Structure formats: C-alpha cells, structure tokens
Amino acid sequence: METKIFQSDQINQAAALLRQGELVAFPTETVYGLGANALLPESVKQVFAVKGRPSDNPLIVHVTDFSMTKEYVESYHPLTEKIVQHFWPGPLTLIFSIKTGSLSPVVTGGLSTAAFRMPDNKKTLSLIEETGAPLVGPSANTSGKPSPTTALHVYHDLKGKIAGILDDGATQIGVESTVLDLSGEVPTILRPGAVTKEKLEEVLGIEVPLDKHLVTESETPKAPGMKYKHYSPDTPVLMIKPADWKQAIAWAEMNNKKVGLLTTPKIADQYRSADRFVFADDTIEAATRGLFSGLRALDEAQKADIIFAEVFPDDHLGLAYMNRLKKAAAQNYFAEK
C-alpha cells in the first residue's frame, strides 16, 4: 500500500479515504493520531491491527464540536458545560457514559463509557467535518513506542500500512491529551496532560483527584496510556535525578556504556556524549515538546547502549512529562548497585 502525504488543499481526498474505510493519520496540538471512521467497526479494527494495539484498549473519539457528542452520550456531568467552554478545542479528553449500542464495542473496549475530544487543529477539524463522521485517533505509531509528533515519525512507523497522513508540521505540545473521567460523581484525571490538575481545579473550584493506578497487561484500561510500561524505545531508558548525574555518567564510563543524553541545555553543557538530544531550552514546556522526538532520535541513531533522561518535578505540566518518561523507562531510575 502506498502511504500518501496530504497537504491542506488535499483534505477532501483524505476524507474520501476515511469514508471508504481506509486509515489516515492526522495532526493535533498534542501528537499525531491514527484516524479511522468511528462509525465503521471494520475500519476501527484495522487501527488495532496496524498499531499492534491490544483490542481491549479504548479509543478516543475526535469530534468537531460538543454537539457532535450528543448522539452518543447518555448523560453529562453537571460541570460538563463549564469544562467544555474553557478547554475545548484543546488537549482535554472527556469520558462519558454512553447510550447502549451508540458506538461499537471495538471503539469503547467493551466499556459502557467512551472518550471524546475536540482537537485544537484546524486541518483536523476540517478533516472530520469533510468526512461527516467522528474519527477515532490513537497515537499514530507502533503500540508501546514513543508517540509521533511529526508526519515523518508516522511515516517511519506506518509506511505501507495506512492510506495517508495529513501533514501539519511538528505538534505544539508533544504529549497526549489529559483524560478526565466525567462518568462518575467526582471528575477524575486518568491521564495527565497539558490541561493540568491545577488548571482544572482553578476553573471548577473543586479538588480534582488524579487516579495513579497503573493498569497491568491483563486489565482493561478505562482510558489510553494507563499501562505500566508504554512509550518505550528499544534502547533502555534510565531516569536521572538532579543529584545523580555525575555518578550516573561515571558508572556508564566504568561499565563501557555508550550513553545517549535526553536533557535540557543546562545539563547537556556539563557532559559530553557521543549522542544527545537537547531540548530547545531549560523549561518544562520545551522538555515536554521534545520528549518523544528525543526518545525516537536517540533510539533510531543506534549509537547508545542506554538513554539517560532528565527528570522534572511531578507537578503542573511536569506531571504529564514524568507520566510518559516513567513508562518509557519502565519506572526505572538510576541507582548504582
């Protein structure tokens, strides 16, 4: 299969393929999604096959506006309107209880709930509108590997497996959306993202708990990205705490380990390595934007035996960054034995 790269003036062609049941990857402000018509179960099944994704993993349904969800949702949480007004379009996915039979179990993972998002990307909103149906859109990569933040990343993983990719350059945020569960009484974050716990609490005026439960391989997750290990390159990753860099580098040299550095300029300037990916600046925003790109670049270069990755405080946007990094590293920090 030829995988075509679509530009802005070719959105109608990409939409035609989606209506026919083909798969087309699309850009969002977070990462690139692997698009299929959410109303065509056989197409959605192909998403799992192409990604190598467990079929019990629910998918996010991407819509053009809030009214598009009403055909599927059974009931809305009382705070839904306030949340949507403040955060849609944007990097926030909302989970609702849905009407029986309104969406295929292939989309919901067999659950009585479904996840919805309105992405903040004009090209993709046009694509959904042109398709005339909502689109499922898990990250457009091989399952378990770092998510794609450019069309080139998608092409690298899925060339010849999907019909096309709608290109919109590099994504702005770099990690997947926050997932907020509104199917119960208390809004609960199932996956942290750029819409932080603090931002939600400021708007809603209530405490918004974070579900830190990590799902094992035998459990059915309620939202994507809840597995214990995820986003992992083939090269092993170790998280390095601020006080441990000198010791970690010395350990690597002593054990003849070629190290790839995934760090801010502040750390990178202190150590010389055969291979490195340096974030654009020292901020958590730059680190989050560059995390998946950096993991991919260091892995694909095949110059490192191990990747040393910089950690950030587990709060605000750092919570989203560390959530992904911990899973990429299989929860492993450097600790000299």
Short mmCIF file of C-alpha atoms in Angstrom, two decimals:
data_model
loop_
_atom_site.label_atom_id
_atom_site.label_comp_id
_atom_site.label_asym_id
_atom_site.label_seq_id
_atom_site.Cartn_x
_atom_site.Cartn_y
_atom_site.Cartn_z
CA MET A 1 0.00 0.00 0.00
CA GLU A 2 1.24 3.47 -0.86
CA THR A 3 1.07 5.92 2.04
CA LYS A 4 0.32 9.38 0.66
CA ILE A 5 1.21 12.65 2.42
CA PHE A 6 -1.72 15.08 2.22
CA GLN A 7 -1.47 18.87 2.44
CA SER A 8 -4.12 21.49 3.27
CA ASP A 9 -5.59 21.56 -0.24
CA GLN A 10 -6.00 17.76 -0.25
CA ILE A 11 -8.15 17.34 2.87
CA ASN A 12 -11.12 16.30 0.72
CA GLN A 13 -9.04 13.43 -0.68
CA ALA A 14 -8.07 12.28 2.79
CA ALA A 15 -11.70 12.47 3.94
CA ALA A 16 -12.83 10.41 0.95
CA LEU A 17 -10.44 7.65 2.01
CA LEU A 18 -11.79 7.72 5.57
CA ARG A 19 -15.37 7.43 4.29
CA GLN A 20 -14.25 4.39 2.29
CA GLY A 21 -12.90 2.75 5.43
CA GLU A 22 -9.21 3.50 4.96
CA LEU A 23 -6.86 4.77 7.68
CA VAL A 24 -5.45 8.30 7.56
CA ALA A 25 -3.22 9.80 10.25
CA PHE A 26 -3.99 13.36 11.32
CA PRO A 27 -2.25 16.14 13.27
CA THR A 28 -3.39 17.57 16.59
CA GLU A 29 -1.83 20.02 19.03
CA THR A 30 -0.66 17.03 21.15
CA VAL A 31 0.55 14.16 18.93
CA TYR A 32 -0.46 12.70 15.56
CA GLY A 33 -3.49 10.41 15.65
CA LEU A 34 -4.23 7.32 13.55
CA GLY A 35 -7.61 8.15 12.09
CA ALA A 36 -10.44 5.80 11.19
CA ASN A 37 -14.16 6.45 10.78
CA ALA A 38 -15.54 5.78 14.28
CA LEU A 39 -18.81 4.52 12.79
CA LEU A 40 -17.16 1.77 10.71
CA PRO A 41 -16.18 -1.06 13.11
CA GLU A 42 -14.16 -2.92 10.48
CA SER A 43 -12.05 0.20 9.90
CA VAL A 44 -11.55 0.65 13.62
CA LYS A 45 -10.38 -2.96 13.87
CA GLN A 46 -7.67 -2.12 11.34
CA VAL A 47 -6.35 0.55 13.72
CA PHE A 48 -5.60 -2.13 16.30
CA ALA A 49 -4.05 -4.40 13.67
CA VAL A 50 -1.82 -1.70 12.21
CA LYS A 51 -0.63 -0.47 15.61
CA GLY A 52 -0.33 -3.90 17.19
CA ARG A 53 -2.52 -2.46 19.96
CA PRO A 54 -4.46 -4.64 22.44
CA SER A 55 -8.12 -4.65 21.40
CA ASP A 56 -9.30 -4.01 24.99
CA ASN A 57 -7.72 -0.56 24.90
CA PRO A 58 -10.47 2.05 24.36
CA LEU A 59 -10.07 4.73 21.69
CA ILE A 60 -10.67 8.48 21.82
CA VAL A 61 -13.42 9.74 19.52
CA HIS A 62 -12.49 13.05 17.89
CA VAL A 63 -15.32 15.49 17.14
CA THR A 64 -15.70 18.96 15.59
CA ASP A 65 -17.76 20.42 18.43
CA PHE A 66 -19.55 19.47 21.64
CA SER A 67 -22.95 18.98 19.95
CA MET A 68 -21.45 16.11 17.98
CA THR A 69 -21.20 14.07 21.21
CA LYS A 70 -24.94 14.25 21.96
CA GLU A 71 -25.82 11.43 19.59
CA TYR A 72 -23.73 9.03 21.69
CA VAL A 73 -23.70 10.27 25.31
CA GLU A 74 -26.32 9.01 27.76
CA SER A 75 -25.79 11.67 30.42
CA TYR A 76 -23.49 14.58 31.15
CA HIS A 77 -21.84 15.56 34.40
CA PRO A 78 -23.20 18.87 35.80
CA LEU A 79 -19.78 20.50 35.26
CA THR A 80 -19.52 19.46 31.60
CA GLU A 81 -20.64 22.79 30.11
CA LYS A 82 -18.13 24.78 32.16
CA ILE A 83 -15.33 22.38 31.25
CA VAL A 84 -16.12 22.42 27.53
CA GLN A 85 -16.40 26.22 27.43
CA HIS A 86 -12.96 26.63 28.98
CA PHE A 87 -10.98 23.79 27.45
CA TRP A 88 -12.44 22.83 24.04
CA PRO A 89 -10.96 22.86 21.50
CA GLY A 90 -7.85 21.74 23.31
CA PRO A 91 -5.81 18.93 24.86
CA LEU A 92 -8.57 17.60 27.12
CA THR A 93 -10.38 14.29 26.58
CA LEU A 94 -13.66 13.73 28.43
CA ILE A 95 -15.11 10.33 29.36
CA PHE A 96 -18.91 9.98 29.48
CA SER A 97 -21.39 7.15 29.95
CA ILE A 98 -22.84 6.43 26.52
CA LYS A 99 -26.14 5.23 25.09
CA THR A 100 -26.29 1.46 24.68
CA GLY A 101 -25.30 0.50 21.16
CA SER A 102 -24.43 4.06 20.06
CA LEU A 103 -20.78 3.15 19.49
CA SER A 104 -19.22 -0.18 18.62
CA PRO A 105 -17.52 -2.13 21.44
CA VAL A 106 -14.45 -2.01 19.18
CA VAL A 107 -14.31 1.74 19.90
CA THR A 108 -15.12 1.57 23.62
CA GLY A 109 -13.09 -1.50 24.52
CA GLY A 110 -16.37 -3.11 25.58
CA LEU A 111 -16.95 -0.49 28.28
CA SER A 112 -20.18 1.45 28.92
CA THR A 113 -18.20 4.68 28.60
CA ALA A 114 -16.43 6.44 25.75
CA ALA A 115 -13.82 9.19 25.48
CA PHE A 116 -14.34 12.32 23.36
CA ARG A 117 -12.06 15.18 22.35
CA MET A 118 -12.21 18.28 20.16
CA PRO A 119 -8.62 18.80 18.96
CA ASP A 120 -7.23 22.30 18.55
CA ASN A 121 -6.09 21.84 14.95
CA LYS A 122 -7.92 23.48 12.05
CA LYS A 123 -6.79 20.92 9.48
CA THR A 124 -8.08 18.01 11.52
CA LEU A 125 -11.35 19.73 12.38
CA SER A 126 -11.84 20.27 8.64
CA LEU A 127 -10.97 16.63 8.02
CA ILE A 128 -13.62 15.41 10.49
CA GLU A 129 -16.22 17.77 9.05
CA GLU A 130 -15.40 16.70 5.49
CA THR A 131 -15.59 13.02 6.49
CA GLY A 132 -19.03 13.56 8.01
CA ALA A 133 -18.31 11.31 10.99
CA PRO A 134 -16.24 11.36 14.18
CA LEU A 135 -12.79 9.81 13.97
CA VAL A 136 -11.02 7.52 16.39
CA GLY A 137 -7.43 8.60 16.77
CA PRO A 138 -4.95 6.77 18.99
CA SER A 139 -1.35 7.87 18.54
CA ALA A 140 -0.18 7.04 15.02
CA ASN A 141 2.72 4.80 15.94
CA THR A 142 3.56 1.19 16.69
CA SER A 143 1.89 0.40 20.01
CA GLY A 144 4.09 0.90 23.06
CA LYS A 145 6.67 3.04 21.25
CA PRO A 146 7.17 6.82 21.62
CA SER A 147 4.22 8.74 20.19
CA PRO A 148 4.69 10.64 16.90
CA THR A 149 4.99 14.42 16.93
CA THR A 150 5.70 14.87 13.20
CA ALA A 151 4.33 13.34 9.99
CA LEU A 152 7.80 11.86 9.43
CA HIS A 153 7.51 9.90 12.68
CA VAL A 154 4.21 8.47 11.47
CA TYR A 155 5.69 7.62 8.08
CA HIS A 156 8.62 5.87 9.77
CA ASP A 157 6.31 3.59 11.78
CA LEU A 158 3.36 3.07 9.44
CA LYS A 159 4.62 3.49 5.87
CA GLY A 160 2.83 1.00 3.62
CA LYS A 161 0.31 0.13 6.36
CA ILE A 162 -2.05 3.13 6.08
CA ALA A 163 -3.51 5.09 3.18
CA GLY A 164 -2.28 8.53 4.13
CA ILE A 165 -1.01 11.17 6.54
CA LEU A 166 -2.35 14.72 6.81
CA ASP A 167 0.77 16.82 7.42
CA ASP A 168 0.79 19.90 9.64
CA GLY A 169 4.41 20.01 10.79
CA ALA A 170 5.51 19.41 14.37
CA THR A 171 2.91 19.32 17.14
CA GLN A 172 2.84 22.15 19.68
CA ILE A 173 2.54 20.26 22.99
CA GLY A 174 4.26 16.95 22.38
CA VAL A 175 2.38 14.61 24.76
CA GLU A 176 -1.15 13.22 24.60
CA SER A 177 -4.21 14.97 26.00
CA THR A 178 -5.31 15.00 29.59
CA VAL A 179 -8.08 12.42 30.14
CA LEU A 180 -10.79 13.50 32.57
CA ASP A 181 -13.37 10.93 33.65
CA LEU A 182 -16.83 12.51 33.94
CA SER A 183 -18.78 9.25 34.12
CA GLY A 184 -18.90 9.29 37.93
CA GLU A 185 -19.75 11.85 40.59
CA VAL A 186 -16.23 13.25 41.01
CA PRO A 187 -14.29 14.42 37.92
CA THR A 188 -11.07 12.39 37.99
CA ILE A 189 -7.90 12.64 35.91
CA LEU A 190 -6.99 9.26 34.42
CA ARG A 191 -4.08 10.55 32.33
CA PRO A 192 -2.25 13.84 32.95
CA GLY A 193 -1.56 16.24 30.09
CA ALA A 194 -1.25 19.92 29.23
CA VAL A 195 -4.59 20.70 30.88
CA THR A 196 -3.18 20.29 34.35
CA LYS A 197 -4.80 19.35 37.63
CA GLU A 198 -4.17 22.91 38.80
CA LYS A 199 -5.88 24.45 35.75
CA LEU A 200 -8.92 22.22 36.15
CA GLU A 201 -9.23 22.99 39.86
CA GLU A 202 -8.94 26.73 39.22
CA VAL A 203 -11.80 26.64 36.68
CA LEU A 204 -14.05 24.17 38.52
CA GLY A 205 -13.47 25.37 42.08
CA ILE A 206 -13.19 21.81 43.40
CA GLU A 207 -10.43 19.31 44.06
CA VAL A 208 -9.82 17.10 41.02
CA PRO A 209 -8.18 13.81 42.06
CA LEU A 210 -5.60 12.01 39.96
CA ASP A 211 -6.04 8.27 39.50
CA LYS A 212 -2.47 6.96 39.80
CA HIS A 213 -3.47 3.33 39.24
CA LEU A 214 -1.22 1.67 36.66
CA VAL A 215 -3.00 -0.99 34.63
CA THR A 216 -1.35 -4.39 34.19
CA GLU A 217 -1.36 -6.21 30.87
CA SER A 218 -4.32 -8.36 31.97
CA GLU A 219 -6.55 -5.43 32.97
CA THR A 220 -8.84 -3.39 30.73
CA PRO A 221 -7.93 0.32 30.98
CA LYS A 222 -10.67 2.95 31.08
CA ALA A 223 -8.50 5.36 29.09
CA PRO A 224 -5.46 5.11 26.79
CA GLY A 225 -1.97 5.35 28.25
CA MET A 226 -2.70 3.71 31.61
CA LYS A 227 -0.38 0.75 31.11
CA TYR A 228 2.62 0.26 33.42
CA LYS A 229 5.09 0.35 30.51
CA HIS A 230 4.46 2.43 27.41
CA TYR A 231 6.11 4.93 25.03
CA SER A 232 9.28 2.82 25.15
CA PRO A 233 12.15 2.91 22.63
CA ASP A 234 14.21 -0.25 22.04
CA THR A 235 17.17 1.34 23.81
CA PRO A 236 16.81 1.08 27.61
CA VAL A 237 15.99 4.35 29.39
CA LEU A 238 17.06 5.39 32.87
CA MET A 239 15.72 8.46 34.65
CA ILE A 240 18.41 10.56 36.31
CA LYS A 241 17.64 12.67 39.38
CA PRO A 242 19.44 16.06 39.61
CA ALA A 243 21.90 14.89 42.27
CA ASP A 244 22.77 11.67 40.42
CA TRP A 245 24.12 12.89 37.07
CA LYS A 246 27.82 12.82 37.96
CA GLN A 247 27.55 9.35 39.49
CA ALA A 248 25.48 8.02 36.57
CA ILE A 249 27.96 9.26 33.97
CA ALA A 250 30.87 7.76 35.95
CA TRP A 251 29.01 4.44 36.21
CA ALA A 252 28.46 4.38 32.45
CA GLU A 253 32.12 5.10 31.71
CA MET A 254 33.26 2.43 34.17
CA ASN A 255 30.99 -0.13 32.50
CA ASN A 256 31.83 0.93 28.92
CA LYS A 257 28.24 2.02 28.27
CA LYS A 258 27.64 4.43 25.41
CA VAL A 259 25.17 6.97 26.74
CA GLY A 260 22.57 9.00 24.86
CA LEU A 261 21.57 12.14 26.72
CA LEU A 262 17.98 13.42 26.72
CA THR A 263 18.31 16.70 28.61
CA THR A 264 17.92 20.43 28.84
CA PRO A 265 20.85 22.63 27.68
CA LYS A 266 21.79 23.22 31.33
CA ILE A 267 22.56 19.53 31.88
CA ALA A 268 23.87 18.82 28.38
CA ASP A 269 26.51 21.55 28.68
CA GLN A 270 28.02 19.76 31.67
CA TYR A 271 28.57 16.43 29.95
CA ARG A 272 29.93 15.40 26.57
CA SER A 273 28.35 12.35 24.99
CA ALA A 274 28.65 10.53 21.65
CA ASP A 275 24.97 11.15 21.10
CA ARG A 276 22.49 13.59 22.58
CA PHE A 277 19.10 15.20 22.14
CA VAL A 278 18.92 18.59 23.78
CA PHE A 279 15.59 20.28 24.44
CA ALA A 280 15.13 23.75 22.94
CA ASP A 281 15.56 25.42 26.33
CA ASP A 282 15.51 24.60 30.06
CA THR A 283 11.72 24.85 30.53
CA ILE A 284 9.30 22.02 31.18
CA GLU A 285 7.35 23.14 28.09
CA ALA A 286 10.39 22.53 25.87
CA ALA A 287 11.10 19.20 27.57
CA THR A 288 7.52 18.02 27.08
CA ARG A 289 7.51 19.12 23.44
CA GLY A 290 10.79 17.30 22.80
CA LEU A 291 10.37 14.15 24.89
CA PHE A 292 9.01 11.76 22.27
CA SER A 293 11.11 13.25 19.46
CA GLY A 294 14.20 12.84 21.60
CA LEU A 295 13.48 9.25 22.55
CA ARG A 296 12.90 8.43 18.88
CA ALA A 297 16.02 10.25 17.65
CA LEU A 298 18.35 8.63 20.16
CA ASP A 299 16.85 5.20 19.56
CA GLU A 300 16.98 5.40 15.77
CA ALA A 301 20.59 6.68 15.78
CA GLN A 302 21.60 3.32 17.34
CA LYS A 303 24.69 4.87 18.89
CA ALA A 304 23.74 4.48 22.55
CA ASP A 305 23.57 1.43 24.81
CA ILE A 306 21.41 3.35 27.25
CA ILE A 307 19.49 6.64 27.35
CA PHE A 308 19.87 8.91 30.38
CA ALA A 309 16.81 11.16 30.67
CA GLU A 310 16.40 14.26 32.80
CA VAL A 311 13.58 14.33 35.34
CA PHE A 312 11.34 17.24 36.36
CA PRO A 313 9.17 17.85 39.43
CA ASP A 314 5.91 15.85 39.41
CA ASP A 315 3.57 18.84 39.30
CA HIS A 316 1.80 21.09 36.79
CA LEU A 317 3.00 20.18 33.24
CA GLY A 318 5.82 18.16 34.82
CA LEU A 319 3.21 15.62 35.88
CA ALA A 320 2.45 14.87 32.21
CA TYR A 321 6.14 14.76 31.27
CA MET A 322 7.04 12.42 34.11
CA ASN A 323 3.99 10.22 33.47
CA ARG A 324 5.34 9.46 29.97
CA LEU A 325 9.00 9.30 30.96
CA LYS A 326 8.37 6.87 33.83
CA LYS A 327 6.58 4.49 31.44
CA ALA A 328 9.28 4.86 28.77
CA ALA A 329 11.81 3.92 31.44
CA ALA A 330 9.63 1.13 32.85
CA GLN A 331 9.68 3.13 36.12
CA ASN A 332 13.49 2.78 36.45
CA TYR A 333 15.67 5.47 37.99
CA PHE A 334 19.47 5.29 38.05
CA ALA A 335 20.71 3.66 41.22
CA GLU A 336 24.30 2.45 41.28
CA LYS A 337 24.49 -1.11 42.52
#
